[in-house]
Tab-separated table of C-alpha atoms and ligand atoms in Angstrom:
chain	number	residue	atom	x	y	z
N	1	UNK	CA	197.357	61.039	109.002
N	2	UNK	CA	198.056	63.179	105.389
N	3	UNK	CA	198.224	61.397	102.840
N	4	UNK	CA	199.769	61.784	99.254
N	5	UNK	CA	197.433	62.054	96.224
N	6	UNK	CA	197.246	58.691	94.575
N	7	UNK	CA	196.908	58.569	90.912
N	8	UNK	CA	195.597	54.917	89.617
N	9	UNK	CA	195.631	53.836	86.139
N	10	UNK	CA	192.869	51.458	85.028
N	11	UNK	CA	192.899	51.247	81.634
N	12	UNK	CA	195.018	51.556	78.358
N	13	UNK	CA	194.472	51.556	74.729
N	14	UNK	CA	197.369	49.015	73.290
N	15	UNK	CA	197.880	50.787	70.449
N	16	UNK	CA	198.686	54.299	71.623
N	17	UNK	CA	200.242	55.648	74.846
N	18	UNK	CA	196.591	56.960	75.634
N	19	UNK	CA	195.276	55.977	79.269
N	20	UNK	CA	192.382	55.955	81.842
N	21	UNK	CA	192.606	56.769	85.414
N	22	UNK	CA	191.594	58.134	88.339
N	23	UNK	CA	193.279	61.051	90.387
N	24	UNK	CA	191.829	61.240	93.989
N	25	UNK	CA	192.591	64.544	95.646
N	26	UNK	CA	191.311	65.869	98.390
N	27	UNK	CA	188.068	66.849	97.179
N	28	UNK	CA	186.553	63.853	94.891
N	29	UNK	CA	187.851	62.165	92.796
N	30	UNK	CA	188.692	62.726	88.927
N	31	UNK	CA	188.536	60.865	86.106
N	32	UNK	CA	190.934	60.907	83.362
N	33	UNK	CA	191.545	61.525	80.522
N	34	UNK	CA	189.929	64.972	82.187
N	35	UNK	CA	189.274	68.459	80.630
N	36	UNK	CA	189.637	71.533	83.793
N	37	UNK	CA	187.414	74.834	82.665
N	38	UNK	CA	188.792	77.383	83.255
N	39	UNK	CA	187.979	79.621	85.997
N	40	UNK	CA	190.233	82.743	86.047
N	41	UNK	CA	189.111	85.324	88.668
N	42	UNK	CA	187.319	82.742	90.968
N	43	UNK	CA	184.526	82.065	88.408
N	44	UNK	CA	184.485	80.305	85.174
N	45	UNK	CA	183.336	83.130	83.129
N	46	UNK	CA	179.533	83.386	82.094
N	47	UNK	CA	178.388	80.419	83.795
N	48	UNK	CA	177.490	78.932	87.608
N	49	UNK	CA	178.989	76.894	90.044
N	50	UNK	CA	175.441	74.710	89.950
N	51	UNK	CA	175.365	74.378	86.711
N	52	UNK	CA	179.145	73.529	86.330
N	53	UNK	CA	178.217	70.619	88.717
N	54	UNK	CA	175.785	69.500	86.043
N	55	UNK	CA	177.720	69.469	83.515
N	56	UNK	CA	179.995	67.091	85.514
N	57	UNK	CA	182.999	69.294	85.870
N	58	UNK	CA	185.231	67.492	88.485
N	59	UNK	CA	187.878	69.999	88.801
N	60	UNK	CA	188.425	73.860	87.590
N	61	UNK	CA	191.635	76.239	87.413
N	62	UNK	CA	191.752	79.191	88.924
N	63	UNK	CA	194.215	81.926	88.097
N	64	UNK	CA	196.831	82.927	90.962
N	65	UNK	CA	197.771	86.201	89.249
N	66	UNK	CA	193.859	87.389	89.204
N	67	UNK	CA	193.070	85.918	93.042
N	68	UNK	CA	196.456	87.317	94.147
N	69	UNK	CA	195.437	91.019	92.839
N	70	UNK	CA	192.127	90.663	93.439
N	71	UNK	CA	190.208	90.406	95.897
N	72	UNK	CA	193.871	89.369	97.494
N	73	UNK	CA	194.947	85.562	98.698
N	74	UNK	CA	194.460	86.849	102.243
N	75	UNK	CA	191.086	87.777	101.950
N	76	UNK	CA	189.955	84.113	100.452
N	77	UNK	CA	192.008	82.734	103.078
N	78	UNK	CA	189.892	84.709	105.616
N	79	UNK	CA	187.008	82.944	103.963
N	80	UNK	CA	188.026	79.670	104.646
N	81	UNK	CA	189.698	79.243	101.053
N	82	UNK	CA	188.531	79.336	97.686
N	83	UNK	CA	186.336	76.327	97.853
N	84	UNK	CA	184.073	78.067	100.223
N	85	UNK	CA	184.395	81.842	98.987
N	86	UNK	CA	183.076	80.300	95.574
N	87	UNK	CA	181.110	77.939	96.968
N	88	UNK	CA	183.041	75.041	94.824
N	89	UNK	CA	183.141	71.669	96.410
N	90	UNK	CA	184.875	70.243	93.682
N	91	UNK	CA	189.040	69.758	92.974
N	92	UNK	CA	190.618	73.013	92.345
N	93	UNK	CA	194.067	73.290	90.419
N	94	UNK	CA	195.920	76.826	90.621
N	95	UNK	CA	198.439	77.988	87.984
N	96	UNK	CA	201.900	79.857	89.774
N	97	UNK	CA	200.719	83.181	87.920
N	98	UNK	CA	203.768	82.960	86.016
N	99	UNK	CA	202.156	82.544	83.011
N	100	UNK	CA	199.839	85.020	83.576
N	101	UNK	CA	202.931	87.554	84.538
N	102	UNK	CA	205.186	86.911	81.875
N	103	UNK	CA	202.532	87.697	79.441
N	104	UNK	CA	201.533	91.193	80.328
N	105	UNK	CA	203.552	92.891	77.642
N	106	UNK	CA	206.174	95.161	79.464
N	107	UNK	CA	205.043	94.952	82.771
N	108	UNK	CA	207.088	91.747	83.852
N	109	UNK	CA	211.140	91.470	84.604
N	110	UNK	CA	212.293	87.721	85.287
N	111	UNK	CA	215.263	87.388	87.783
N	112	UNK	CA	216.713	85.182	89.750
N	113	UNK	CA	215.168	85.430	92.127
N	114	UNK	CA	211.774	85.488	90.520
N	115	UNK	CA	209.379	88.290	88.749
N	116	UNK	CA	208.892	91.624	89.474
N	117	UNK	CA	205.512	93.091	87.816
N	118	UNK	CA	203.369	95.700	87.634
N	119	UNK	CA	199.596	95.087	88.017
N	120	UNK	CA	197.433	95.009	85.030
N	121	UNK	CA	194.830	96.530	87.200
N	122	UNK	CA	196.507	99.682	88.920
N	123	UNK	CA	200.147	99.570	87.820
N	124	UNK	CA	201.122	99.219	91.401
N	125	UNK	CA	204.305	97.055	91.868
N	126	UNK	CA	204.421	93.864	92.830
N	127	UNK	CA	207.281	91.164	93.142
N	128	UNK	CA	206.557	86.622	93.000
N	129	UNK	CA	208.672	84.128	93.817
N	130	UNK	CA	208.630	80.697	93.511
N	131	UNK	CA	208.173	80.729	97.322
N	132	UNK	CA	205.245	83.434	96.500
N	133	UNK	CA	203.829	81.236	94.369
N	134	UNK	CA	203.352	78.250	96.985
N	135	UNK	CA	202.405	80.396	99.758
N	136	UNK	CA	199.533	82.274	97.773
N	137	UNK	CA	198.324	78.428	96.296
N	138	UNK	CA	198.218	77.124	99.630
N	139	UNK	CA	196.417	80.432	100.796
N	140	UNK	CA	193.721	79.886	98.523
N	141	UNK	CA	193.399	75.762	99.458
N	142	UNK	CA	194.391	74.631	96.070
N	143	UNK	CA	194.023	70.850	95.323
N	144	UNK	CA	196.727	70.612	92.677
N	145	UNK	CA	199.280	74.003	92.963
N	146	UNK	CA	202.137	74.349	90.264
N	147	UNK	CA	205.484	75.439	90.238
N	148	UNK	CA	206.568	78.940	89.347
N	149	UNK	CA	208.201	78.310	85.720
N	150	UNK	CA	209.535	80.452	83.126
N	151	UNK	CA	207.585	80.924	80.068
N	152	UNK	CA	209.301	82.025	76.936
N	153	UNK	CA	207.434	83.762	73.834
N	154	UNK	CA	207.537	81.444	70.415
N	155	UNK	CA	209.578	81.886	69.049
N	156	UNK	CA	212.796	82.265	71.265
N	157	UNK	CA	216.413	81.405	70.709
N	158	UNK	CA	218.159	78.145	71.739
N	159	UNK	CA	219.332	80.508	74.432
N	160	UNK	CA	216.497	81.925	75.609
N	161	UNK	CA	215.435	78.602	75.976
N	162	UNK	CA	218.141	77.030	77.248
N	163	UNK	CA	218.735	79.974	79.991
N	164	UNK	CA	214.454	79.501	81.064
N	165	UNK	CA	215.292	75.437	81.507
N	166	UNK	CA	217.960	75.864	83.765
N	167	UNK	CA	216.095	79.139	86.032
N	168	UNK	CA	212.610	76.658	85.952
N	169	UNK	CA	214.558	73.625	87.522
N	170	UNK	CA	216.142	75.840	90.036
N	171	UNK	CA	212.651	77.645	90.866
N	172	UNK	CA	210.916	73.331	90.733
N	173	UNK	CA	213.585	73.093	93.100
N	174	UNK	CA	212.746	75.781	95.853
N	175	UNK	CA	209.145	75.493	95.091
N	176	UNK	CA	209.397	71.871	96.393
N	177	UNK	CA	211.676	72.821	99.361
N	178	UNK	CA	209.379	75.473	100.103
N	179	UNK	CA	206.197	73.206	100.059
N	180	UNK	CA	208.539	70.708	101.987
N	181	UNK	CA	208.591	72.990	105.252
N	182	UNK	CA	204.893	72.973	105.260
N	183	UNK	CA	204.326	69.357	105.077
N	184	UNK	CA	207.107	68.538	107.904
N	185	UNK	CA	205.349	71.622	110.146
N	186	UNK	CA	201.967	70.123	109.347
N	187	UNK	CA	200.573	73.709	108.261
N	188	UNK	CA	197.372	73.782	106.173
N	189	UNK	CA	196.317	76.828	104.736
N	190	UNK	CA	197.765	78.885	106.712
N	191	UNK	CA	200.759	81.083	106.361
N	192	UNK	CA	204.338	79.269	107.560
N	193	UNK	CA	205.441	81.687	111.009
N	194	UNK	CA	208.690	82.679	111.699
N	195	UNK	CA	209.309	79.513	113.767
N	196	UNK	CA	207.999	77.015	111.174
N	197	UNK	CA	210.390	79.329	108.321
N	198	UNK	CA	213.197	78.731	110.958
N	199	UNK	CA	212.719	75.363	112.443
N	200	UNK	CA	211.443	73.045	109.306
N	201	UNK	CA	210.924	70.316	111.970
N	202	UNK	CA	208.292	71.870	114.246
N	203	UNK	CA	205.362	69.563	114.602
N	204	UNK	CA	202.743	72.305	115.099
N	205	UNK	CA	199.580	71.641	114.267
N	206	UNK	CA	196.888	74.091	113.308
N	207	UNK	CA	194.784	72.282	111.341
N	208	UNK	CA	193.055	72.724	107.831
N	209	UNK	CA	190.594	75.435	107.871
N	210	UNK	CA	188.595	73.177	105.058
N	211	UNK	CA	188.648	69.944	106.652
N	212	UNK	CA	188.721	67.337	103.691
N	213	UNK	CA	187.335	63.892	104.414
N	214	UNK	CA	189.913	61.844	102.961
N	215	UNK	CA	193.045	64.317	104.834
N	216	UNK	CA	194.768	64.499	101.625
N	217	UNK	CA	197.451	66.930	101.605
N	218	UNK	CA	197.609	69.332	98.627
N	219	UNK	CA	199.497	68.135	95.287
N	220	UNK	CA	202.590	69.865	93.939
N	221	UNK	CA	203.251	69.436	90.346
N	222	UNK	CA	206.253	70.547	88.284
N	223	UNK	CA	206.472	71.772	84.368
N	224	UNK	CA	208.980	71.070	82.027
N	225	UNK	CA	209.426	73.957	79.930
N	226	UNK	CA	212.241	73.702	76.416
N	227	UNK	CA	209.721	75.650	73.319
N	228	UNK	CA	210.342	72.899	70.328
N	229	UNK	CA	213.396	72.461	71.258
N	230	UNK	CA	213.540	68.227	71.561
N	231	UNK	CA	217.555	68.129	73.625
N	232	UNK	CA	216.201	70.868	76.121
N	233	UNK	CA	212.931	69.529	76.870
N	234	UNK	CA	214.057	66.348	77.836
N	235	UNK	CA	217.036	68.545	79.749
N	236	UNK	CA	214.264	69.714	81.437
N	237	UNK	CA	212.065	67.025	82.096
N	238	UNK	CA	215.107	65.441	83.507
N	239	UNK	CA	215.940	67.859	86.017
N	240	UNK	CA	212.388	68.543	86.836
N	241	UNK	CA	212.014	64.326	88.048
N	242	UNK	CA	215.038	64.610	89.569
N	243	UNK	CA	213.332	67.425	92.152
N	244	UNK	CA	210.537	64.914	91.945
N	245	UNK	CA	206.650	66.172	92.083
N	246	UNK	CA	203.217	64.800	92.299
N	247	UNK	CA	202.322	65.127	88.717
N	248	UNK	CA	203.890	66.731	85.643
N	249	UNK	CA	202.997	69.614	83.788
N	250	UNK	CA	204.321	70.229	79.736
N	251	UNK	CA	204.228	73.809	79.272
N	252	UNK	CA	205.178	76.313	76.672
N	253	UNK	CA	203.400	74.594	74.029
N	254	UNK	CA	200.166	76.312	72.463
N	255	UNK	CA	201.919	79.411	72.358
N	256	UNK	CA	202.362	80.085	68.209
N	257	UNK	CA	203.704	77.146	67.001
N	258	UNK	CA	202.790	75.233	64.287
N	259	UNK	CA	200.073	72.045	65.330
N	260	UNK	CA	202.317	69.614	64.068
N	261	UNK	CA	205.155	70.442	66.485
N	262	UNK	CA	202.768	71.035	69.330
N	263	UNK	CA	202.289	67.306	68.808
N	264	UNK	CA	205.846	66.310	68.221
N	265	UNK	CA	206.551	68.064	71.248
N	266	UNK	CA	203.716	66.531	73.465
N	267	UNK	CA	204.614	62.969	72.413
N	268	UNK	CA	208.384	63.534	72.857
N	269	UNK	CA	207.951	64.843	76.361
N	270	UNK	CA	204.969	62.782	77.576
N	271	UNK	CA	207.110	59.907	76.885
N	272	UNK	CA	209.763	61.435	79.020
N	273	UNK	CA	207.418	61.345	82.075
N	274	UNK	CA	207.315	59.034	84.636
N	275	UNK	CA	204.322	56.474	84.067
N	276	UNK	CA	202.722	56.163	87.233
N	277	UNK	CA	202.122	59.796	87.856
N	278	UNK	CA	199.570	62.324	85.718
N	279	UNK	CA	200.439	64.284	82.987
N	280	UNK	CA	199.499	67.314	82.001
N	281	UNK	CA	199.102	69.450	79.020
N	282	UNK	CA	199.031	73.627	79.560
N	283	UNK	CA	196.745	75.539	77.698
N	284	UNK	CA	195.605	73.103	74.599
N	285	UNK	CA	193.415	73.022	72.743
N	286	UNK	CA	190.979	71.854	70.584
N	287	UNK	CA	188.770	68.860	70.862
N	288	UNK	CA	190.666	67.252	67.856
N	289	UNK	CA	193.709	68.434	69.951
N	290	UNK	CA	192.723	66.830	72.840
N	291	UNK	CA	191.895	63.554	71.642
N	292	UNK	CA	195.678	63.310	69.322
N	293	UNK	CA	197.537	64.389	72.810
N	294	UNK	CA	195.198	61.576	75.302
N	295	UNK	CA	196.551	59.515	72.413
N	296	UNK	CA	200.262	60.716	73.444
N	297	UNK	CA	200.345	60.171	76.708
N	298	UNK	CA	198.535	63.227	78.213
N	299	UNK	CA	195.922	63.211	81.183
N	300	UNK	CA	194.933	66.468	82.026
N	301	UNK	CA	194.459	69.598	79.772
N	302	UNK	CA	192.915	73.282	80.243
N	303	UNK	CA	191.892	75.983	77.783
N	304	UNK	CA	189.643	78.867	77.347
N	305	UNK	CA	188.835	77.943	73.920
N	306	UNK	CA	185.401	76.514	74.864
N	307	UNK	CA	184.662	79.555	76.871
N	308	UNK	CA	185.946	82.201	75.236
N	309	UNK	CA	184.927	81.321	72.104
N	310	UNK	CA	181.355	81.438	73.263
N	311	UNK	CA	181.524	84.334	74.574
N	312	UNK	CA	182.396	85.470	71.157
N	313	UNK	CA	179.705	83.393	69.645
N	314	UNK	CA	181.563	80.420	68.397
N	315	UNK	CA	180.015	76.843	69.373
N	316	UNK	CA	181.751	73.918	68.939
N	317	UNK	CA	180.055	71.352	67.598
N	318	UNK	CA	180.272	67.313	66.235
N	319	UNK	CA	179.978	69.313	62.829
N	320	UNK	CA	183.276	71.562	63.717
N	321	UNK	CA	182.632	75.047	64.876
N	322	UNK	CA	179.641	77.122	64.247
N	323	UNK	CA	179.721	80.932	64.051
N	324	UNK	CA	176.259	81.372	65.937
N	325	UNK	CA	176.097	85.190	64.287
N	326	UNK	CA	175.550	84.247	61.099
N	327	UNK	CA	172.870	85.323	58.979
N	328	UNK	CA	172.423	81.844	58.017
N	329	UNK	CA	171.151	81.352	60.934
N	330	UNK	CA	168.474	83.724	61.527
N	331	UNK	CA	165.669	81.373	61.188
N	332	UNK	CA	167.546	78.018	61.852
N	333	UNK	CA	164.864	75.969	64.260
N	334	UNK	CA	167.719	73.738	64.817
N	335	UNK	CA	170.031	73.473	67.957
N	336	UNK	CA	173.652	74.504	67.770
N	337	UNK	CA	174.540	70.647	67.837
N	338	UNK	CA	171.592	68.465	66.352
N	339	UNK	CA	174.388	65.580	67.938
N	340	UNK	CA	174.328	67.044	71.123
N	341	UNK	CA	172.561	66.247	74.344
N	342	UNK	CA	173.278	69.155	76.337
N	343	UNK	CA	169.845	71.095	78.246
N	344	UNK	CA	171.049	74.019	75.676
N	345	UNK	CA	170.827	72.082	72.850
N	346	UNK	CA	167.343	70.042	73.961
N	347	UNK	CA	165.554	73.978	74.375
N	348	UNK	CA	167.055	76.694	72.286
N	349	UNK	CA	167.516	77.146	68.730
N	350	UNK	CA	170.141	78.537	66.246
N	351	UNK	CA	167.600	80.933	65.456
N	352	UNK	CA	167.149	82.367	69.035
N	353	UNK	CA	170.680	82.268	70.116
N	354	UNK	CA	172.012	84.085	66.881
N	355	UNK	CA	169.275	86.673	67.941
N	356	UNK	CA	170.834	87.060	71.237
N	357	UNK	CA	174.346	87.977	70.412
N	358	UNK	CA	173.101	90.606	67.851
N	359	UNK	CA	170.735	92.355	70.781
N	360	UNK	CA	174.171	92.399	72.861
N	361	UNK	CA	172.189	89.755	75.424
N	362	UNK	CA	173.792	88.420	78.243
N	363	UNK	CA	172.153	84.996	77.804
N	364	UNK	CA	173.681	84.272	74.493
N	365	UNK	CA	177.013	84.394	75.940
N	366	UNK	CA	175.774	82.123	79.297
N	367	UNK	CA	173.768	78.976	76.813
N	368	UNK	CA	177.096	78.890	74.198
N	369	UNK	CA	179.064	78.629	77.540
N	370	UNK	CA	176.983	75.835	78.837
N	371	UNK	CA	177.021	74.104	75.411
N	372	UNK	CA	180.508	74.228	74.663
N	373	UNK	CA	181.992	73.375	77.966
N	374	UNK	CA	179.430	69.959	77.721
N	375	UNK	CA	180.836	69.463	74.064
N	376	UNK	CA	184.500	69.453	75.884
N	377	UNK	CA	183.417	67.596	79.104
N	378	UNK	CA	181.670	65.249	77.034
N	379	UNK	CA	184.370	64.512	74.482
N	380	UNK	CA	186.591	63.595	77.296
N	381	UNK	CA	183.858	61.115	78.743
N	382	UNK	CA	183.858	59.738	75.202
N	383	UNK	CA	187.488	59.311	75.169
N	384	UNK	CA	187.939	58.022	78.376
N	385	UNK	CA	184.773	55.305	77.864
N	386	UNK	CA	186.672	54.157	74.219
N	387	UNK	CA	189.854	53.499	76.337
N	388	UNK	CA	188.402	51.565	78.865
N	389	UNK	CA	185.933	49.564	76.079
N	390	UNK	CA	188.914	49.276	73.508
N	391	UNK	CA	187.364	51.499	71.504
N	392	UNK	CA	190.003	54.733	71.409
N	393	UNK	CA	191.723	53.825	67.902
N	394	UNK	CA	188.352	53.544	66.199
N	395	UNK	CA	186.782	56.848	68.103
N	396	UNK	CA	189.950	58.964	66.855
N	397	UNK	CA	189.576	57.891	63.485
N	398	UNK	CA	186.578	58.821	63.023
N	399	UNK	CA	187.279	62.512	64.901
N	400	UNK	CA	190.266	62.550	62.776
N	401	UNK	CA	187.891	61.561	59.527
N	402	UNK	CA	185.954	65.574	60.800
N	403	UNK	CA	182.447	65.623	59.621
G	501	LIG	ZN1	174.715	71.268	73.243
């Protein structure tokens, strides 16, 4: 028997909206407050799957878009899903590619329908739907899938906006119907045939091609999209509970405007959403960020700040962020975070890693990976510990206070 994900809250601080849970899915359970790396093409860049485990990562993102293009949702299928072609045993959440679609500058046209696009890769054309969007998800044995939404640039007039609300709750809406016809043919990863597309009430049975141990069935979660706008994101939030999902995504934000509405935004929306299921934040942000949004309401958040940045040399640290490059640094015996417990940090000096990035070395990009991705993991154990010890209030203060 499939069963929904469950989502249980066992903690909150009384003084903020901030809460401590747990989100079982079908691969393991994860804690929250929780912070996803993010793993674009199948890999989070510049660092393994073994040492991801380490660092306790209990769930990654992978990018539809990439996967789709390459090496193709049919061929991880063949492979028994992503899990296995990666070799991830871990929760998995999958953007719609929307995101990634709507950003390629020229190459997208939204419709009705959905988005026609050229490919970043070879220009050939391509076309997703929100229908697309589920199918290729539950292709590559996502955990958590989204909904196809419409992202707008910052800024964009009321609308703009307005027009991307209404097309996102009509795309939450066939997403879900889509997804529906899966669940009531009992499909698992595999594609929906013309009978099952036909018949919604066929009870074949193929079977997951990754059995799971606790036969939890895939999450679907919607987004509520509205820019700063206040009266169309809780337009949208309304219409996206009405379709009703799993969890709830706040997207949009994090995409040029200033911090202080990103926050107005989040705590306006978060509030919107209903209690009992997870929240989550797209694409933010820092660790300061992370901690004022957990404080809002927020459960969930991505970004390839930590791992970007190092790949550009940039460590974040308890002492804010430290530009590993400079000359400074040349013969600093210290680690990149004296604060920090990480196996980079207990080894490898300033000194050595600065080195590194000026000889163009691989490994200089792999340790500030490591680090930084522990410095995010790790704030969000710290987080989620002051919840649950009544702590929170006095651990944002002093992240607020900076070094
Ligand atoms: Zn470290």
């Amino acid at each position: 028997m499939h069963q929904e994900i469950k989502f249980e809250i066992i903690g909150r601080d009384a003084d903020s909206r901030a809460r401590a849970g747990v989100l079982h899915t079908a691969r393991g359970v994860v804690e929250t407050p929780v912070f996803m790396p993010v793993g674009t093409a199948g890999t989070v860049k510049a660092i393994s799957q073994e040492q991801l485990e380490r660092l306790g990562a209990q769930i990654i993102l992978a990018n539809t878009y990439h996967l789709y293009l390459r090496p193709g949702h049919e061929v991880v299928r063949q492979m028994g899903g992503l899990h296995r072609f990666m070799s991830w045993p871990r929760a998995v959440l999958t953007d719609s590619g929307g995101y990634q679609v709507m950003s390629l500058k020229g190459l997208g046209r939204v419709t009705e329908d959905g988005v026609s696009f050229r490919s970043h890769l070879d220009g050939s054309a391509h076309f997703l739907s929100p229908e697309l969007a589920v199918d290729i998800q539950n292709a590559l044995g996502s955990d958590i899938m989204m909904t196809l939404d419409e992202c707008v640039e910052y800024p964009a007039s009321h609308e703009t906006l307005h027009r991307a609300v209404k097309l996102t709750g009509r795309w939450a809406r066939r997403s879900k119907e889509h997804w529906a016809r899966y669940q009531e043919s009992g499909i698992r990863n595999q594609e929906l045939g013309e009978e099952e597309r036909a018949a919604p009430h066929s009870t074949v049975d193929s079977g997951p091609l990754i059995p799971n141990s606790q036969s939890l069935i895939p999450a679907l979660f919607g987004i509520v999209q509205g820019g700063t706008d206040k009266g169309l994101r809780r337009e949208s939030a309304e219409e996206i509970i009405e379709v009703g999902f799993d969890g709830y995504a706040i997207g949009g934000l994090s995409v040029g405007e200033p911090k202080s509405e990103t926050y107005e935004v989040t705590d306006y929306t978060a509030a919107l959403l209903p209690a009992d299921r997870p929240r989550y934040l797209m694409g933010v942000g820092t660790p300061e960020d992370l901690v004022e949004c957990v404080a809002r309401g927020i459960d969930m958040f991505d970004c390839v700040m930590p791992t970007r940045n190092a790949r550009n040399g940039t460590a974040f640290t308890s002492q804010g962020k430290l530009v590993v490059k400079n000359a400074a640094y040349a013969k600093d015996e210290s680690p990149l975070d004296p604060a920090c417990e990480c196996s980079v940090c207990r080894r490898y000096t300033r000194a050595y890693l600065r080195h590194l990035f000026l000889a163009h070395e691989m490994l200089g990009a792999m340790l500030t990976t490591s680090h930084n991705l522990y410095f995010y993991l790790d704030t969000l154990r710290k987080i989620r510990q002051a919840i649950l010890s009544g702590g929170f209030q006095e651990y944002r203060s002093r992240i607020r206070a900076g070094p």
